[in-house]
Coordinates of C-alpha atoms and ligand atoms in Angstrom, one line a residue:
M1 CA -26.2 -29.2 -2.2
A2 CA -23.1 -30.3 -0.3
N3 CA -20.0 -28.3 -0.6
H4 CA -17.1 -30.5 -1.2
I5 CA -13.7 -29.4 -0.2
N6 CA -11.2 -29.5 -3.0
I7 CA -7.4 -29.4 -2.9
L8 CA -6.2 -26.7 -5.1
T9 CA -3.6 -27.6 -7.7
D10 CA -0.2 -26.0 -7.5
S11 CA -0.9 -24.0 -10.6
T12 CA -4.0 -22.5 -9.1
I13 CA -2.2 -21.8 -5.8
G14 CA 0.6 -20.1 -7.9
K15 CA -1.9 -17.9 -9.7
I16 CA -3.6 -16.8 -6.4
A17 CA -0.2 -16.0 -4.8
A18 CA 0.8 -14.1 -8.0
G19 CA -2.2 -11.9 -7.6
E20 CA -0.8 -10.5 -4.4
V21 CA 2.5 -9.6 -5.9
V22 CA 1.6 -8.6 -9.4
E23 CA -1.7 -6.9 -9.5
K24 CA -0.9 -4.8 -12.6
P25 CA 1.8 -4.4 -15.2
A26 CA 3.4 -1.6 -13.2
S27 CA 3.9 -3.9 -10.2
A28 CA 5.8 -6.4 -12.5
V29 CA 7.9 -3.6 -13.8
K30 CA 8.7 -2.6 -10.2
E31 CA 9.7 -6.1 -9.1
L32 CA 11.9 -6.7 -12.2
I33 CA 13.7 -3.3 -11.7
E34 CA 14.2 -4.0 -8.0
N35 CA 15.9 -7.3 -8.9
S36 CA 18.2 -5.4 -11.3
I37 CA 19.1 -2.9 -8.6
D38 CA 19.7 -5.8 -6.1
A39 CA 22.0 -7.4 -8.7
G40 CA 24.2 -4.3 -8.6
A41 CA 23.3 -2.9 -12.1
D42 CA 24.1 0.7 -12.9
S43 CA 22.2 0.7 -16.2
I44 CA 18.6 -0.6 -16.6
E45 CA 16.6 -0.6 -19.8
I46 CA 12.9 -1.1 -19.7
E47 CA 10.8 -1.7 -22.8
V48 CA 7.0 -2.2 -22.8
E49 CA 4.4 -2.9 -25.5
S50 CA 0.7 -2.0 -25.1
A51 CA 1.4 -0.6 -21.6
G52 CA 3.1 -3.8 -20.4
Q53 CA 0.2 -6.1 -21.3
S54 CA 1.9 -7.7 -24.3
L55 CA 5.5 -7.1 -23.3
I56 CA 7.6 -6.0 -20.4
R57 CA 11.4 -6.4 -20.9
V58 CA 13.9 -5.4 -18.3
A59 CA 17.6 -5.6 -19.2
D60 CA 20.4 -4.9 -16.8
N61 CA 24.2 -5.0 -16.5
G62 CA 24.1 -6.5 -13.0
A63 CA 25.8 -9.6 -11.7
G64 CA 23.7 -12.1 -13.7
M65 CA 22.9 -15.6 -12.6
L66 CA 24.7 -18.9 -12.8
P67 CA 22.8 -21.5 -14.8
K68 CA 21.7 -23.5 -11.8
D69 CA 20.5 -20.3 -10.0
A70 CA 18.7 -19.2 -13.1
E71 CA 16.9 -22.5 -13.2
I72 CA 15.5 -22.2 -9.7
S73 CA 15.0 -18.4 -9.7
C74 CA 11.3 -18.8 -10.8
Q75 CA 10.3 -21.3 -8.2
R76 CA 8.4 -20.0 -5.2
H77 CA 10.5 -18.9 -2.2
T78 CA 13.8 -19.0 -3.9
T79 CA 16.0 -16.1 -3.1
S80 CA 19.7 -15.5 -3.0
K81 CA 19.2 -12.6 -0.6
L82 CA 18.2 -14.4 2.7
K83 CA 19.6 -17.5 4.2
D84 CA 18.0 -17.6 7.6
I85 CA 15.8 -15.6 9.8
S86 CA 18.7 -13.7 11.4
D87 CA 19.5 -12.0 8.0
L88 CA 16.1 -10.3 8.2
E89 CA 17.6 -7.8 10.7
T90 CA 20.3 -6.6 8.4
I91 CA 18.9 -7.1 5.0
R92 CA 19.7 -4.2 2.7
T93 CA 18.2 -5.5 -0.6
L94 CA 14.9 -4.4 -2.1
G95 CA 13.6 -8.0 -2.4
F96 CA 14.2 -11.0 -0.2
R97 CA 10.9 -13.0 -0.2
G98 CA 11.7 -14.9 -3.4
E99 CA 8.2 -14.3 -4.7
A100 CA 8.5 -11.9 -7.6
L101 CA 9.8 -14.1 -10.4
S102 CA 7.7 -17.0 -9.4
S103 CA 4.6 -14.9 -9.2
I104 CA 5.2 -13.1 -12.5
S105 CA 6.1 -16.3 -14.4
A106 CA 3.0 -18.1 -13.0
V107 CA 0.8 -15.6 -14.9
S108 CA 2.7 -15.0 -18.1
K109 CA 5.2 -16.3 -20.6
V110 CA 8.8 -15.5 -19.5
D111 CA 12.2 -15.5 -21.2
I112 CA 15.2 -15.0 -19.0
T113 CA 18.6 -14.6 -20.5
T114 CA 21.4 -14.2 -18.0
F115 CA 25.2 -14.3 -17.8
N116 CA 27.3 -14.4 -14.7
E117 CA 31.0 -14.0 -15.3
E118 CA 32.0 -16.9 -13.1
K119 CA 30.8 -19.2 -15.8
S120 CA 31.9 -19.4 -19.5
S121 CA 28.4 -19.5 -20.9
G122 CA 25.1 -17.7 -20.2
T123 CA 21.7 -19.3 -19.9
H124 CA 18.4 -18.9 -21.6
I125 CA 15.2 -20.1 -20.0
Y126 CA 11.6 -20.1 -21.3
L127 CA 8.6 -20.6 -19.0
E128 CA 4.9 -20.6 -19.5
S129 CA 2.6 -20.5 -16.5
G130 CA 5.6 -21.0 -14.3
E131 CA 6.8 -24.1 -15.9
I132 CA 10.2 -24.3 -17.6
L133 CA 9.7 -25.3 -21.2
K134 CA 13.1 -24.6 -22.6
I135 CA 16.6 -24.2 -21.1
R136 CA 19.8 -23.8 -23.1
P137 CA 23.1 -22.1 -23.0
A138 CA 23.0 -18.6 -24.6
G139 CA 25.4 -15.7 -25.2
R140 CA 25.0 -12.4 -23.4
S141 CA 27.2 -9.8 -21.9
K142 CA 27.2 -9.7 -18.1
G143 CA 23.7 -9.1 -16.7
T144 CA 20.2 -10.3 -17.0
T145 CA 17.3 -9.7 -19.4
V146 CA 13.8 -10.7 -18.3
A147 CA 11.0 -10.5 -20.9
V148 CA 7.5 -11.0 -19.7
R149 CA 4.9 -11.6 -22.4
D150 CA 1.1 -11.7 -22.3
L151 CA 0.7 -10.9 -18.7
F152 CA -2.4 -12.5 -17.1
Y153 CA -3.0 -14.5 -20.3
N154 CA -4.0 -17.5 -18.1
V155 CA -6.0 -15.4 -15.6
P156 CA -8.8 -13.8 -17.7
A157 CA -10.5 -12.4 -14.6
R158 CA -7.5 -10.3 -13.8
R159 CA -7.0 -9.3 -17.4
K160 CA -10.5 -7.9 -17.4
F161 CA -9.6 -5.6 -14.5
L162 CA -6.8 -3.9 -16.2
K163 CA -7.4 -0.2 -16.7
K164 CA -7.3 1.7 -19.9
E165 CA -3.9 1.5 -21.6
A166 CA -3.1 5.2 -20.9
S167 CA -3.6 4.7 -17.2
E168 CA -1.6 1.5 -16.9
L169 CA 1.2 3.2 -18.9
S170 CA 1.2 6.2 -16.7
E171 CA 1.5 3.9 -13.7
I172 CA 4.5 2.3 -15.3
V173 CA 6.1 5.7 -16.0
N174 CA 5.5 6.8 -12.4
T175 CA 6.9 3.5 -11.1
V176 CA 10.1 3.8 -13.1
G177 CA 10.4 7.5 -12.3
R178 CA 10.1 6.8 -8.5
L179 CA 12.8 4.2 -8.7
A180 CA 15.0 6.6 -10.7
I181 CA 14.5 9.2 -8.1
S182 CA 15.4 6.9 -5.2
N183 CA 18.4 5.3 -7.0
P184 CA 20.8 8.1 -8.1
G185 CA 23.8 6.8 -10.0
I186 CA 21.8 4.3 -12.0
E187 CA 20.9 4.9 -15.6
F188 CA 17.2 4.3 -16.4
K189 CA 15.7 4.1 -19.9
L190 CA 12.0 3.4 -20.5
E191 CA 10.6 2.9 -24.0
Q192 CA 7.3 1.9 -25.4
E193 CA 7.3 0.7 -29.0
K194 CA 10.6 2.5 -29.6
R195 CA 9.4 5.7 -28.2
S196 CA 11.3 7.1 -25.2
L197 CA 9.1 7.7 -22.2
L198 CA 11.7 8.4 -19.6
Y199 CA 15.5 8.7 -19.6
A200 CA 17.7 9.3 -16.6
A201 CA 21.4 9.5 -17.3
K202 CA 23.7 8.0 -14.7
D203 CA 24.9 11.4 -13.5
M204 CA 21.5 13.1 -13.6
D205 CA 20.8 14.8 -10.2
T206 CA 17.8 14.2 -8.0
L207 CA 15.9 17.3 -9.0
A208 CA 16.3 16.5 -12.7
R209 CA 15.0 13.0 -11.9
I210 CA 12.1 14.5 -10.1
S211 CA 11.3 16.5 -13.2
L212 CA 10.9 13.3 -15.1
I213 CA 7.7 12.4 -13.4
L214 CA 6.5 15.7 -11.9
G215 CA 7.4 17.8 -14.9
K216 CA 9.8 20.7 -15.2
D217 CA 7.2 23.3 -14.3
V218 CA 7.0 21.7 -10.9
S219 CA 10.6 20.8 -10.3
D220 CA 11.9 24.2 -11.4
H221 CA 10.0 25.8 -8.6
M222 CA 10.9 23.6 -5.7
V223 CA 12.9 24.5 -2.7
K224 CA 15.4 22.2 -1.1
I225 CA 14.8 21.0 2.5
G226 CA 16.9 19.2 5.0
S227 CA 16.9 18.4 8.7
L228 CA 18.4 16.1 11.1
S229 CA 17.0 15.2 14.4
E230 CA 17.7 12.5 16.9
K231 CA 15.4 10.0 15.0
Y232 CA 15.0 11.2 11.5
K233 CA 17.0 12.6 8.7
I234 CA 14.7 14.4 6.3
T235 CA 15.9 15.6 2.9
G236 CA 14.1 16.5 -0.3
F237 CA 12.3 19.2 -2.3
V238 CA 9.0 21.0 -1.7
S239 CA 7.1 23.4 -3.9
R240 CA 6.7 27.1 -3.1
P241 CA 3.3 28.0 -1.7
S242 CA 2.4 29.7 -5.0
N243 CA 3.1 26.6 -7.0
T244 CA 0.5 24.1 -5.8
R245 CA -1.8 21.4 -7.2
R246 CA -5.4 20.4 -6.9
D247 CA -4.5 17.1 -5.2
R248 CA -1.8 15.3 -3.4
R249 CA -0.6 13.2 -6.3
N250 CA 2.6 15.3 -6.5
Q251 CA 3.6 14.2 -3.0
I252 CA 6.2 11.4 -3.2
F253 CA 7.7 9.9 -0.1
F254 CA 10.6 7.5 0.4
I255 CA 11.5 5.7 3.6
N256 CA 15.0 4.4 3.8
G257 CA 15.2 4.5 0.0
R258 CA 11.8 2.9 -0.7
Y259 CA 8.7 4.5 -2.0
F260 CA 5.7 4.5 0.3
Q261 CA 2.4 6.3 0.8
S262 CA 1.8 8.3 3.9
K263 CA -1.2 10.3 5.1
L264 CA 1.0 11.3 8.1
L265 CA 3.5 13.1 5.8
S266 CA 0.7 14.7 3.7
D267 CA -0.8 16.0 6.9
A268 CA 2.6 17.3 8.0
L269 CA 3.1 19.1 4.7
Y270 CA -0.3 20.6 5.0
G271 CA 0.5 21.7 8.5
A272 CA 3.7 23.4 7.3
Y273 CA 1.9 25.3 4.5
R274 CA -1.4 25.8 6.2
S275 CA -1.9 29.5 6.2
M276 CA -0.3 29.9 2.8
L277 CA -2.5 27.6 0.8
E278 CA -5.6 28.5 -1.1
R279 CA -8.3 26.0 0.0
G280 CA -8.2 22.8 -2.0
R281 CA -4.6 23.3 -3.2
F282 CA -1.8 21.1 -2.1
P283 CA 2.0 21.4 -2.2
S284 CA 4.2 19.2 -4.3
A285 CA 6.9 17.5 -2.4
V286 CA 9.5 14.7 -2.7
L287 CA 10.7 13.7 0.8
F288 CA 13.3 11.2 1.7
I289 CA 13.1 10.0 5.3
E290 CA 15.9 8.0 6.8
T291 CA 15.6 6.4 10.1
D292 CA 16.7 3.4 12.1
P293 CA 14.7 0.3 10.8
G294 CA 13.7 -0.3 14.4
E295 CA 11.7 3.0 14.3
I296 CA 9.3 1.6 11.7
D297 CA 7.1 -1.3 11.1
V298 CA 7.0 -2.1 7.4
N299 CA 3.9 -3.9 6.6
V300 CA 5.2 -7.1 5.2
H301 CA 2.6 -7.6 2.6
P302 CA 4.4 -7.0 -0.7
S303 CA 1.9 -4.8 -2.4
K304 CA 1.1 -2.7 0.6
L305 CA 3.0 0.5 0.5
L306 CA 2.3 1.6 4.0
V307 CA 4.7 2.1 6.9
K308 CA 3.9 2.6 10.5
F309 CA 6.2 4.9 12.5
K310 CA 6.8 4.4 16.2
D311 CA 7.0 8.1 16.9
E312 CA 4.6 9.8 14.5
R313 CA 4.5 13.0 16.5
S314 CA 8.3 13.6 16.2
L315 CA 8.3 12.8 12.5
K316 CA 5.5 15.2 11.8
N317 CA 7.2 18.0 13.8
D318 CA 10.4 17.4 12.0
V319 CA 8.8 17.7 8.6
I320 CA 7.0 20.8 9.5
N321 CA 10.2 22.4 10.9
A322 CA 12.2 21.3 7.9
V323 CA 9.8 22.9 5.5
K324 CA 9.4 26.1 7.5
T325 CA 13.1 26.5 7.9
S326 CA 13.7 26.3 4.2
F327 CA 11.0 28.9 3.6
D328 CA 12.7 31.2 6.2
I329 CA 16.0 30.7 4.5
V330 CA 14.5 31.6 1.1
K331 CA 12.7 34.6 2.5
Q332 CA 16.0 35.8 4.1
Q333 CA 17.8 35.3 0.8
V334 CA 15.2 37.3 -1.0
A335 CA 15.4 40.1 1.6
D336 CA 19.2 40.1 1.5
R337 CA 19.0 40.7 -2.2
G338 CA 17.1 43.8 -1.4
H339 CA 14.1 42.6 -3.3
A340 CA 16.0 43.6 -6.4
E341 CA 16.6 40.8 -8.9
S342 CA 13.7 38.7 -9.8
G343 CA 14.0 35.6 -11.9
E344 CA 16.4 34.0 -9.4
K345 CA 16.2 30.3 -9.2
I346 CA 14.9 29.8 -5.8
V347 CA 12.1 32.3 -5.6
S348 CA 10.9 34.9 -8.0
G349 CA 10.0 37.6 -5.5
P350 CA 9.2 38.3 -1.9
G351 CA 5.5 38.2 -2.5
D352 CA 5.9 34.7 -3.6
L353 CA 6.2 33.4 -0.1
A354 CA 4.7 36.3 1.7
H355 CA 1.4 36.8 -0.1
C356 CA 0.1 33.8 1.8
D357 CA -3.5 33.3 1.7
D358 CA -4.6 35.8 -0.9
N359 CA -3.7 33.6 -3.8
V360 CA -7.3 34.2 -5.0
S361 CA -7.0 36.3 -8.0
Q362 CA -8.8 39.6 -8.2
T363 CA -8.4 39.8 -11.9
E364 CA -10.6 41.5 -14.4
F365 CA -13.8 39.6 -14.9
S366 CA -15.2 42.4 -17.0
Y367 CA -15.0 40.2 -20.1
T368 CA -17.0 37.5 -18.6
L369 CA -19.6 39.8 -17.4
K370 CA -19.9 42.0 -20.4
E371 CA -19.3 39.6 -23.2
S372 CA -20.4 36.2 -21.9
F373 CA -22.9 37.2 -19.2
L374 CA -25.1 39.4 -21.3
R375 CA -25.4 36.8 -24.0
P376 CA -28.5 34.7 -23.2
V377 CA -27.9 31.0 -22.6
S378 CA -31.0 30.1 -24.6
S379 CA -32.7 32.7 -26.7
D380 CA -36.3 31.7 -26.1
R381 CA -36.7 33.8 -23.0
G382 CA -36.1 37.4 -22.9
M383 CA -34.3 39.6 -20.4
G384 CA -35.9 41.3 -17.5
L385 CA -36.8 38.3 -15.5
F386 CA -36.7 40.2 -12.2
E387 CA -38.3 43.1 -10.6
K388 CA -35.0 44.9 -10.0
G389 CA -34.9 46.3 -6.5
D390 CA -31.9 46.7 -4.2
I391 CA -29.1 44.3 -4.5
F392 CA -26.0 43.9 -2.3
Q393 CA -22.7 42.1 -2.4
I394 CA -21.8 40.7 1.0
G395 CA -18.3 39.6 2.0
G396 CA -17.1 40.0 -1.6
C397 CA -18.7 36.7 -2.3
Y398 CA -22.5 36.6 -1.9
I399 CA -25.2 38.5 -3.6
A400 CA -28.3 39.3 -1.5
R401 CA -31.6 40.7 -2.7
I402 CA -35.2 40.8 -1.7
K403 CA -37.4 38.4 -3.6
G404 CA -41.0 38.9 -2.7
D405 CA -41.3 38.1 1.0
R406 CA -37.9 36.5 1.4
I407 CA -34.2 37.3 1.2
N408 CA -32.4 35.5 -1.6
V409 CA -28.7 34.8 -1.2
T410 CA -26.5 33.6 -4.1
D411 CA -22.9 32.4 -4.1
Q412 CA -21.3 34.3 -6.9
H413 CA -18.7 31.7 -7.7
A414 CA -21.0 28.7 -7.7
A415 CA -23.6 30.6 -9.7
H416 CA -21.2 31.8 -12.3
E417 CA -19.7 28.3 -12.5
R418 CA -23.1 26.8 -13.3
V419 CA -23.7 29.5 -15.9
L420 CA -20.4 28.9 -17.7
Y421 CA -20.8 25.2 -17.4
E422 CA -24.1 25.3 -19.3
V423 CA -22.9 27.9 -21.8
F424 CA -19.8 25.8 -22.5
T425 CA -21.6 22.4 -22.7
N426 CA -24.2 23.9 -25.1
A427 CA -21.5 25.3 -27.3
A428 CA -19.4 22.1 -27.2
Q429 CA -22.4 20.1 -28.3
K430 CA -22.8 22.5 -31.3
G431 CA -19.0 22.1 -31.8
A432 CA -18.5 25.8 -31.6
P433 CA -17.1 27.1 -28.3
E434 CA -15.8 30.6 -28.6
V435 CA -12.0 30.5 -28.9
Q436 CA -9.5 33.1 -27.9
Q437 CA -6.0 33.0 -29.5
L438 CA -3.4 33.7 -26.9
L439 CA -1.2 36.7 -27.6
F440 CA 1.6 34.9 -25.9
P441 CA 1.2 31.2 -26.3
E442 CA 1.9 29.3 -23.1
R443 CA 4.4 26.6 -23.0
I444 CA 3.8 23.7 -20.6
D445 CA 6.3 21.1 -19.7
L446 CA 4.7 17.9 -18.6
S447 CA 5.7 14.6 -17.1
A448 CA 6.1 11.7 -19.5
S449 CA 2.9 10.0 -18.5
E450 CA 0.9 13.2 -18.9
A451 CA 2.5 13.8 -22.3
V452 CA 1.2 10.4 -23.5
V453 CA -2.3 11.4 -22.3
V454 CA -2.2 14.8 -24.0
E455 CA -1.4 13.3 -27.3
K456 CA -4.3 11.0 -27.0
V457 CA -6.8 13.7 -26.2
M458 CA -5.3 16.6 -28.2
K459 CA -8.1 16.4 -30.8
D460 CA -10.9 16.5 -28.2
L461 CA -9.2 19.4 -26.4
G462 CA -9.1 21.2 -29.8
S463 CA -12.8 20.7 -30.3
L464 CA -13.4 22.3 -26.9
G465 CA -11.4 25.3 -27.8
F466 CA -8.0 24.3 -26.3
Q467 CA -5.6 24.5 -29.2
V468 CA -2.5 22.5 -27.9
E469 CA 0.4 21.7 -30.1
A470 CA 3.4 19.4 -29.4
F471 CA 6.6 21.2 -28.9
G472 CA 9.3 18.6 -28.4
E473 CA 8.8 15.4 -26.6
K474 CA 7.2 16.4 -23.3
S475 CA 6.5 20.0 -24.0
F476 CA 3.4 21.5 -25.5
V477 CA 2.3 25.0 -26.5
V478 CA -1.2 26.3 -25.8
Q479 CA -2.1 28.5 -28.7
A480 CA -5.7 29.2 -27.9
V481 CA -8.2 28.6 -25.1
P482 CA -12.0 28.8 -24.7
A483 CA -12.9 32.4 -24.5
I484 CA -14.4 32.0 -21.0
I485 CA -11.0 31.4 -19.4
K486 CA -8.9 33.7 -21.5
D487 CA -8.1 36.0 -18.6
R488 CA -7.2 33.3 -16.2
D489 CA -4.0 31.5 -15.4
V490 CA -4.1 29.4 -18.6
K491 CA -1.1 27.3 -17.6
T492 CA -2.7 26.1 -14.3
V493 CA -6.0 25.4 -15.9
V494 CA -4.5 23.3 -18.6
Q495 CA -2.2 21.5 -16.2
D496 CA -5.1 20.7 -13.8
M497 CA -7.1 19.3 -16.7
I498 CA -4.4 17.1 -17.9
S499 CA -3.4 15.7 -14.6
D500 CA -7.1 14.9 -14.0
I501 CA -7.5 13.1 -17.3
A502 CA -4.2 11.3 -16.8
E503 CA -5.0 9.9 -13.4
L504 CA -8.7 9.3 -13.4
N505 CA -9.0 6.7 -16.1
L506 CA -12.0 8.4 -17.6
S507 CA -14.0 7.6 -20.7
K508 CA -14.1 10.2 -23.5
T509 CA -17.5 11.5 -22.5
E510 CA -16.4 11.7 -18.9
Y511 CA -13.2 13.6 -19.6
V512 CA -14.8 16.0 -21.9
D513 CA -17.2 16.8 -19.1
Q514 CA -14.3 17.1 -16.7
I515 CA -12.6 19.5 -18.9
I516 CA -15.7 21.6 -19.2
K517 CA -16.1 21.6 -15.4
I518 CA -12.5 22.6 -14.8
A519 CA -12.7 25.4 -17.4
S520 CA -16.0 26.6 -15.9
C521 CA -14.6 26.6 -12.4
R522 CA -11.5 28.4 -13.4
G523 CA -13.3 30.9 -15.6
A524 CA -15.9 31.8 -13.0
L525 CA -15.9 34.7 -10.7
K526 CA -14.0 34.2 -7.5
A527 CA -14.7 35.2 -3.9
G528 CA -13.3 38.7 -3.6
D529 CA -14.2 39.8 -7.2
R530 CA -16.2 43.0 -6.7
L531 CA -19.4 43.3 -8.7
G532 CA -21.4 46.3 -9.7
R533 CA -25.3 46.2 -9.5
E534 CA -25.7 45.6 -13.2
E535 CA -23.3 42.7 -13.1
M536 CA -25.0 41.2 -10.1
W537 CA -28.4 41.3 -11.9
A538 CA -26.9 40.0 -15.1
L539 CA -25.5 37.0 -13.2
L540 CA -28.8 36.2 -11.5
E541 CA -30.6 36.4 -14.8
Q542 CA -28.1 34.1 -16.4
L543 CA -28.5 31.7 -13.6
E544 CA -32.3 31.7 -13.8
R545 CA -32.0 30.6 -17.4
C546 CA -29.9 27.6 -16.7
S547 CA -31.5 24.2 -16.9
L548 CA -30.1 23.2 -13.5
P549 CA -29.8 26.5 -11.7
F550 CA -29.8 25.2 -8.1
T551 CA -26.3 23.7 -7.9
C552 CA -22.9 24.3 -9.3
P553 CA -21.5 21.5 -11.5
H554 CA -19.9 19.9 -8.5
G555 CA -23.2 19.8 -6.7
R556 CA -22.8 22.7 -4.2
P557 CA -25.9 24.9 -3.8
T558 CA -25.9 28.2 -5.7
Q559 CA -28.6 30.0 -3.7
F560 CA -30.8 29.8 -0.7
D561 CA -33.8 31.8 0.6
I562 CA -34.5 33.1 4.0
T563 CA -38.2 33.0 4.2
L564 CA -40.6 35.1 6.2
D565 CA -41.6 32.0 8.1
E566 CA -38.0 31.5 9.1
M567 CA -37.6 35.1 10.2
E568 CA -40.7 34.7 12.4
K569 CA -39.4 31.6 14.0
R570 CA -36.1 33.3 14.7
F571 CA -37.8 36.2 16.4
R572 CA -39.9 33.7 18.3
R573 CA -43.1 35.0 16.9
K574 CA -44.1 31.5 16.0
Ligands
ADP601 P1 13.9 -11.9 -4.3 O1 14.2 -10.6 -5.1 O2 12.9 -11.6 -3.2 O3 15.1 -12.6 -3.9 P2 12.8 -12.8 -6.8 O4 11.7 -13.8 -7.2 O5 12.5 -11.4 -7.2 O6 13.0 -12.8 -5.3 O7 14.1 -13.2 -7.5 C1 14.6 -14.5 -7.1 C2 16.1 -14.6 -7.3 O8 16.5 -14.5 -8.6 C3 16.8 -13.4 -6.6 O9 17.1 -13.6 -5.3 C4 18.1 -13.4 -7.5 O10 19.0 -14.2 -6.9 C5 17.7 -13.9 -8.8 N1 17.5 -12.7 -9.7 C6 16.3 -12.3 -10.1 N2 16.4 -11.2 -11.0 C7 17.7 -11.1 -11.2 C8 18.5 -10.1 -11.9 N3 18.0 -9.2 -12.7 N4 19.9 -10.3 -11.9 C9 20.4 -11.2 -11.1 N5 19.7 -12.1 -10.3 C10 18.4 -12.0 -10.4
MG602 MG1 12.9 -9.5 -6.2

């Protein structure tokens, strides 16, 4: 069959181009807000319905458009921000390609109402698939409102690829939050179906704005940083080493006022904290990098958020130094205070920065051993699976014993994690995980997007033993937890779970499993937890009873054997 070449219609071309600028509701939200900022607005209201899929409305008090400008604003390559190529060198606005409105309107139904004071009347325009269907004079105070309805209604393929509502919504919240952080002095209001998701008053400072998306628990424990070198000015806030996360999602970077993603900066942060971090934990950080535009190469593709720096090494060094300096200052302040008052804003005690790599808790695990361990996972097999001989704990982490003609080595954390995972999964299936009421309920303050997620999954959390209650808009109180984690840092466990569910776009079965995994991991013995002989045997017996004893829930091995054969090889007898 011959392949005929077709000429694409303008409408098809428009939709393809649109895909590059608006890939999801959050990107439309970003473009519309950037237009409002470019128009000089100092108050921007964003309203969404069904996570932006049925409605995104952005209203501002910026300059507005004249009728003739409004009319062409949705055509491709129409911009008021760039006249010729020489402007590119000095451009200060967020947009200048003239692609956003045309792209958005090509794949939705758009209402624009705008009023520029130079003219006595405002304008209202209605478009479908990028075509103007109505245009008429309309009243409005100075500014512009753009309402985008039924995004991707004419591109079913893209509509299909939208994530679950909670995920799209959390991207919108994060997008608005990042713009609020990088644009102090502008009021931002985000609502979904009349419910406030985020609000930044005009005079709200940067740290308070950071708390909107990272949550107060994170922002309250950040340290200010600042440095100025020949090439880079670095300002921002970083978390204390004791206040870290399981991933890098709390690292937010801006280059010359624009959000971007950067492995280089993540690595630099890691370098600055290195010896102070528990493995698998990452600092939270909001960094503002200012530099001469000639020092960077901004990838001109609109949806790519990457930036190439000419002098990566200097930037990395500057970031590391900025962070370390701020820590030294904090340490000094603490020392000056004679270690006396705790509860100070910057740091709660000298140990906070000094305790470095022994974040690993050496807490009491006696509960787990006595109460949970000794209870059989399944009752059909009795105790006493082993011939109990000598048993040793090596390096505070591994259990070694002789097993026939071999040496068996077990990782105590991985093994216990597997045991708890199966105990918990079994209990959850029966709907009866053992619950521990907290003597002192833990309050957690979440980001707006996380709060939305918690409300959705509150019931499922409850059936797993996490009794979480709303306590104001973005605050929750944990009243009870599954008994297996009662002695652990409940706040961190719950926070990790929530940020996972919020970001991973999981189905119900998946997130229930994820919760169980996190609880098991956190509830399990840690490296460094000292075990007595009875406890070690109890753990091994429990492990033996598991249905999948050979790996932890994340797939790492729990045990291995050193066989006689191997010993003989090592001694070159074979
Ligand atoms: P760009 O921002 O790259 O110029 P857009 O497609 O986003 O392209 O917008 C096209 C033009 O429409 C802008 O240059 C601006 O003149 C006008 N415009 C869009 N949104 C607004 C707004 N909220 N207020 C005032 N003018 C706007
Ligand atoms: Mg724009």
